[in-house]
Amino acid sequence: RPVAVMLNNIKAGVPQTGISKASIVYEAPVEGGITRLLALFEDYDDLDKIGSVRSARTYYVYLALEYDPILVHYGEAYYAESLLDSGKVSNLSGTSEIGKTVFYRTTDRVSPHNAYTSAEGIEAGIKAMKYETELSDSDSSHFIFTDDDEQNDLNNGTSALKVQIGYKTNTPWFEYNQNDGLYYRFQYDGEQIDDMNDQQICYKNVILQYCSYSLYDANGYLNIDVNSSGTGKYITNGKSIDIKWSKDSEFGKTHYYDSNNQEITINQGKTWICIIQKDQVNKVQIE
């Protein structure tokens, strides 16, 4: 089973450590206009520092569950508690009794931006909680991928050399590098790097998933609907196409479809998925 780690993305909490090892990263807004990241790791055995780790929200838990992972987080919003306690989630929380086994704090940042985990801590937590380590679903692939010798060039797509997401606090964007065919990530007016190796993070695929939402309360806690359907964009190899998305069920997988209602085939490589509120779609700019 992979691990899904809730990563800090506020300015005081960046750069993240270990994020370049994640195969898939989800980004979504939380209260106050900031974003947090959910990073899916298939191979993390050599990581002695992953983080910093922050608390979960309900929609992040639903997104994580699509991969049957071990969810790693440092607490959660009140509204996520019932889902986390439902018995459907194998999770390791820093605010639970297992917290001191899984997490540690550093002295280079102030709390709460200094909580980290590691491969050793995660494995010790999994063992202590007696979680299964094998995927329950034999068909573990979430996406339909191209074959080894093929590329999806989106021949009917429009040019997408720079993609500005529209989140207001970190103002992130991606720039396409034609030499290696990857999208390089920027935020807070500069390159987004991994503190582990000081290298800029980059992705083969970028997916924009437009979602409806409501507010849980007057404090701005978001209830983003990642369980029904909507529209979006698939971006790869310098091109963009319109897509639709829908889920099999509340705990099923999200599928992405092209204009012909065919499930898209995505290119092999790492993928970044932006969850965007429907009323913020007009702030997305694809150049």
Short mmCIF file of N, CA, C and O in Angstrom, two decimals, residues 14-79:
data_model
loop_
_atom_site.label_atom_id
_atom_site.label_comp_id
_atom_site.label_asym_id
_atom_site.label_seq_id
_atom_site.Cartn_x
_atom_site.Cartn_y
_atom_site.Cartn_z
N VAL A 14 7.48 26.03 3.95
CA VAL A 14 8.14 25.56 2.74
C VAL A 14 9.62 25.96 2.80
O VAL A 14 9.98 26.89 3.51
N PRO A 15 10.48 25.24 2.09
CA PRO A 15 10.17 24.14 1.18
C PRO A 15 9.85 22.84 1.91
O PRO A 15 10.30 22.63 3.04
N GLN A 16 9.06 22.00 1.26
CA GLN A 16 8.78 20.68 1.80
C GLN A 16 10.01 19.77 1.63
O GLN A 16 10.88 20.02 0.79
N THR A 17 10.03 18.72 2.42
CA THR A 17 11.11 17.74 2.33
C THR A 17 10.55 16.40 1.88
O THR A 17 9.59 15.89 2.47
N GLY A 18 11.12 15.84 0.82
CA GLY A 18 10.73 14.53 0.33
C GLY A 18 9.66 14.54 -0.73
O GLY A 18 9.33 13.50 -1.30
N ILE A 19 9.10 15.71 -1.05
CA ILE A 19 7.96 15.78 -1.97
C ILE A 19 8.31 15.28 -3.37
O ILE A 19 7.46 14.75 -4.08
N SER A 20 9.56 15.41 -3.78
CA SER A 20 9.94 14.98 -5.13
C SER A 20 9.86 13.47 -5.30
O SER A 20 9.87 12.97 -6.43
N LYS A 21 9.76 12.73 -4.21
CA LYS A 21 9.62 11.27 -4.28
C LYS A 21 8.17 10.83 -4.44
O LYS A 21 7.90 9.65 -4.69
N ALA A 22 7.23 11.76 -4.32
CA ALA A 22 5.80 11.42 -4.43
C ALA A 22 5.43 11.21 -5.90
O ALA A 22 5.80 12.01 -6.76
N SER A 23 4.67 10.16 -6.17
CA SER A 23 4.22 9.88 -7.54
C SER A 23 3.08 10.79 -7.95
O SER A 23 2.96 11.19 -9.11
N ILE A 24 2.21 11.12 -7.00
CA ILE A 24 1.02 11.94 -7.25
C ILE A 24 0.91 12.95 -6.12
O ILE A 24 1.10 12.61 -4.94
N VAL A 25 0.61 14.20 -6.48
CA VAL A 25 0.36 15.23 -5.48
C VAL A 25 -0.98 15.89 -5.78
O VAL A 25 -1.23 16.29 -6.92
N TYR A 26 -1.83 15.98 -4.77
CA TYR A 26 -3.07 16.74 -4.85
C TYR A 26 -2.85 18.07 -4.12
O TYR A 26 -2.28 18.11 -3.03
N GLU A 27 -3.36 19.15 -4.73
CA GLU A 27 -3.35 20.45 -4.08
C GLU A 27 -4.78 20.95 -4.02
O GLU A 27 -5.50 20.90 -5.02
N ALA A 28 -5.19 21.44 -2.85
CA ALA A 28 -6.54 21.97 -2.69
C ALA A 28 -6.52 23.09 -1.68
O ALA A 28 -5.66 23.12 -0.78
N PRO A 29 -7.44 24.03 -1.80
CA PRO A 29 -7.50 25.12 -0.82
C PRO A 29 -8.10 24.65 0.50
O PRO A 29 -8.90 23.72 0.54
N VAL A 30 -7.69 25.31 1.55
CA VAL A 30 -8.33 25.15 2.85
C VAL A 30 -8.75 26.54 3.32
O VAL A 30 -8.62 27.52 2.58
N GLU A 31 -9.24 26.64 4.53
CA GLU A 31 -9.73 27.92 5.03
C GLU A 31 -8.60 28.96 5.01
O GLU A 31 -7.43 28.65 5.17
N GLY A 32 -9.00 30.20 4.77
CA GLY A 32 -8.03 31.29 4.77
C GLY A 32 -7.32 31.50 3.44
O GLY A 32 -6.45 32.37 3.35
N GLY A 33 -7.65 30.72 2.43
CA GLY A 33 -7.07 30.93 1.12
C GLY A 33 -5.74 30.25 0.88
O GLY A 33 -5.16 30.36 -0.20
N ILE A 34 -5.21 29.53 1.88
CA ILE A 34 -3.97 28.78 1.67
C ILE A 34 -4.30 27.43 1.06
O ILE A 34 -5.47 27.02 0.97
N THR A 35 -3.28 26.73 0.60
CA THR A 35 -3.48 25.36 0.11
C THR A 35 -2.65 24.40 0.94
O THR A 35 -1.67 24.78 1.58
N ARG A 36 -3.09 23.15 0.94
CA ARG A 36 -2.30 22.06 1.48
C ARG A 36 -2.16 20.99 0.41
O ARG A 36 -2.91 20.96 -0.57
N LEU A 37 -1.19 20.12 0.62
CA LEU A 37 -0.86 19.11 -0.37
C LEU A 37 -1.05 17.72 0.22
O LEU A 37 -0.74 17.48 1.39
N LEU A 38 -1.55 16.82 -0.61
CA LEU A 38 -1.64 15.40 -0.26
C LEU A 38 -0.71 14.66 -1.20
O LEU A 38 -0.94 14.63 -2.41
N ALA A 39 0.36 14.11 -0.66
CA ALA A 39 1.39 13.48 -1.49
C ALA A 39 1.32 11.97 -1.34
O ALA A 39 1.36 11.44 -0.23
N LEU A 40 1.21 11.27 -2.48
CA LEU A 40 1.14 9.81 -2.52
C LEU A 40 2.51 9.24 -2.81
O LEU A 40 3.10 9.50 -3.87
N PHE A 41 3.04 8.45 -1.88
CA PHE A 41 4.36 7.85 -2.01
C PHE A 41 4.22 6.34 -2.21
O PHE A 41 3.66 5.65 -1.37
N GLU A 42 4.76 5.85 -3.31
CA GLU A 42 4.86 4.41 -3.52
C GLU A 42 6.19 3.88 -2.98
O GLU A 42 6.27 2.75 -2.51
N ASP A 43 7.23 4.69 -3.10
CA ASP A 43 8.58 4.29 -2.68
C ASP A 43 9.12 5.37 -1.75
O ASP A 43 9.46 6.46 -2.19
N TYR A 44 9.18 5.07 -0.48
CA TYR A 44 9.64 6.05 0.50
C TYR A 44 10.65 5.46 1.47
O TYR A 44 11.00 6.09 2.49
N ASP A 45 11.13 4.26 1.18
CA ASP A 45 11.95 3.52 2.13
C ASP A 45 13.24 4.25 2.54
O ASP A 45 13.78 4.00 3.62
N ASP A 46 13.75 5.12 1.66
CA ASP A 46 15.02 5.78 1.95
C ASP A 46 14.84 7.18 2.53
O ASP A 46 15.82 7.92 2.68
N LEU A 47 13.62 7.56 2.86
CA LEU A 47 13.37 8.91 3.35
C LEU A 47 13.40 8.96 4.87
O LEU A 47 12.60 8.31 5.54
N ASP A 48 14.32 9.75 5.41
CA ASP A 48 14.36 9.91 6.87
C ASP A 48 13.71 11.20 7.32
O ASP A 48 13.65 11.50 8.51
N LYS A 49 13.17 11.97 6.33
CA LYS A 49 12.48 13.21 6.66
C LYS A 49 11.43 13.49 5.59
O LYS A 49 11.77 13.65 4.43
N ILE A 50 10.17 13.53 5.99
CA ILE A 50 9.05 13.82 5.10
C ILE A 50 8.19 14.87 5.79
O ILE A 50 7.72 14.67 6.90
N GLY A 51 7.94 15.99 5.11
CA GLY A 51 7.09 16.98 5.74
C GLY A 51 7.38 18.39 5.27
O GLY A 51 7.99 18.57 4.22
N SER A 52 6.96 19.38 6.05
CA SER A 52 6.32 19.17 7.33
C SER A 52 4.87 18.72 7.15
O SER A 52 4.26 18.98 6.12
N VAL A 53 4.37 18.02 8.17
CA VAL A 53 3.07 17.36 8.09
C VAL A 53 2.04 18.20 8.84
O VAL A 53 2.29 18.69 9.94
N ARG A 54 0.85 18.35 8.23
CA ARG A 54 -0.22 19.12 8.85
C ARG A 54 -1.51 18.30 8.89
O ARG A 54 -1.54 17.13 8.54
N SER A 55 -2.58 18.97 9.28
CA SER A 55 -3.84 18.27 9.56
C SER A 55 -4.65 18.03 8.29
O SER A 55 -4.48 18.72 7.28
N ALA A 56 -5.55 17.07 8.37
CA ALA A 56 -6.36 16.65 7.22
C ALA A 56 -7.71 17.37 7.20
O ALA A 56 -8.17 17.90 8.21
N ARG A 57 -8.32 17.37 6.02
CA ARG A 57 -9.68 17.84 5.82
C ARG A 57 -10.47 16.71 5.16
O ARG A 57 -9.88 15.80 4.56
N THR A 58 -11.79 16.76 5.24
CA THR A 58 -12.61 15.65 4.77
C THR A 58 -12.31 15.29 3.32
O THR A 58 -12.15 14.11 2.98
N TYR A 59 -12.22 16.28 2.44
CA TYR A 59 -12.04 15.99 1.01
C TYR A 59 -10.68 15.38 0.73
O TYR A 59 -10.54 14.57 -0.20
N TYR A 60 -9.66 15.73 1.52
CA TYR A 60 -8.36 15.08 1.35
C TYR A 60 -8.45 13.60 1.71
O TYR A 60 -7.80 12.76 1.07
N VAL A 61 -9.22 13.29 2.74
CA VAL A 61 -9.37 11.88 3.13
C VAL A 61 -10.04 11.10 2.01
O VAL A 61 -9.60 9.99 1.66
N TYR A 62 -11.09 11.66 1.41
CA TYR A 62 -11.75 10.98 0.30
C TYR A 62 -10.79 10.78 -0.87
O TYR A 62 -10.78 9.72 -1.50
N LEU A 63 -9.99 11.79 -1.19
CA LEU A 63 -9.04 11.66 -2.29
C LEU A 63 -8.02 10.57 -1.98
O LEU A 63 -7.68 9.75 -2.85
N ALA A 64 -7.53 10.54 -0.76
CA ALA A 64 -6.55 9.53 -0.39
C ALA A 64 -7.13 8.12 -0.50
O ALA A 64 -6.46 7.20 -0.97
N LEU A 65 -8.38 7.96 -0.08
CA LEU A 65 -8.98 6.63 -0.05
C LEU A 65 -9.07 5.98 -1.43
O LEU A 65 -9.21 4.76 -1.53
N GLU A 66 -8.97 6.77 -2.49
CA GLU A 66 -9.02 6.20 -3.83
C GLU A 66 -7.83 5.29 -4.11
O GLU A 66 -7.84 4.52 -5.07
N TYR A 67 -6.79 5.37 -3.28
CA TYR A 67 -5.56 4.61 -3.51
C TYR A 67 -5.31 3.53 -2.44
O TYR A 67 -4.26 2.91 -2.45
N ASP A 68 -6.25 3.34 -1.52
CA ASP A 68 -6.11 2.37 -0.44
C ASP A 68 -4.79 2.56 0.30
O ASP A 68 -4.01 1.62 0.47
N PRO A 69 -4.52 3.77 0.77
CA PRO A 69 -3.21 4.04 1.37
C PRO A 69 -3.22 3.95 2.90
O PRO A 69 -4.27 3.74 3.53
N ILE A 70 -2.05 4.16 3.48
CA ILE A 70 -1.92 4.53 4.87
C ILE A 70 -1.88 6.06 4.89
O ILE A 70 -0.99 6.67 4.30
N LEU A 71 -2.87 6.69 5.52
CA LEU A 71 -2.94 8.15 5.55
C LEU A 71 -2.16 8.67 6.75
O LEU A 71 -2.39 8.26 7.89
N VAL A 72 -1.23 9.58 6.48
CA VAL A 72 -0.35 10.14 7.51
C VAL A 72 -0.67 11.63 7.65
O VAL A 72 -0.54 12.39 6.69
N HIS A 73 -1.07 12.06 8.85
CA HIS A 73 -1.48 13.45 9.05
C HIS A 73 -1.26 13.83 10.50
O HIS A 73 -1.12 12.97 11.38
N TYR A 74 -1.21 15.13 10.76
CA TYR A 74 -1.03 15.60 12.13
C TYR A 74 -2.32 16.28 12.58
O TYR A 74 -2.46 17.49 12.53
N GLY A 75 -3.28 15.45 12.99
CA GLY A 75 -4.59 15.95 13.40
C GLY A 75 -5.52 16.13 12.21
O GLY A 75 -5.22 15.73 11.08
N GLU A 76 -6.67 16.73 12.46
CA GLU A 76 -7.68 16.90 11.43
C GLU A 76 -8.69 17.96 11.89
O GLU A 76 -8.79 18.26 13.09
N ALA A 77 -9.39 18.52 10.93
CA ALA A 77 -10.51 19.40 11.26
C ALA A 77 -11.64 18.55 11.86
O ALA A 77 -11.79 17.36 11.54
N TYR A 78 -12.44 19.17 12.70
CA TYR A 78 -13.54 18.47 13.37
C TYR A 78 -14.41 17.73 12.36
O TYR A 78 -14.86 16.60 12.63
N TYR A 79 -14.64 18.33 11.20
CA TYR A 79 -15.58 17.77 10.23
C TYR A 79 -15.06 16.50 9.56
O TYR A 79 -15.82 15.79 8.91
#
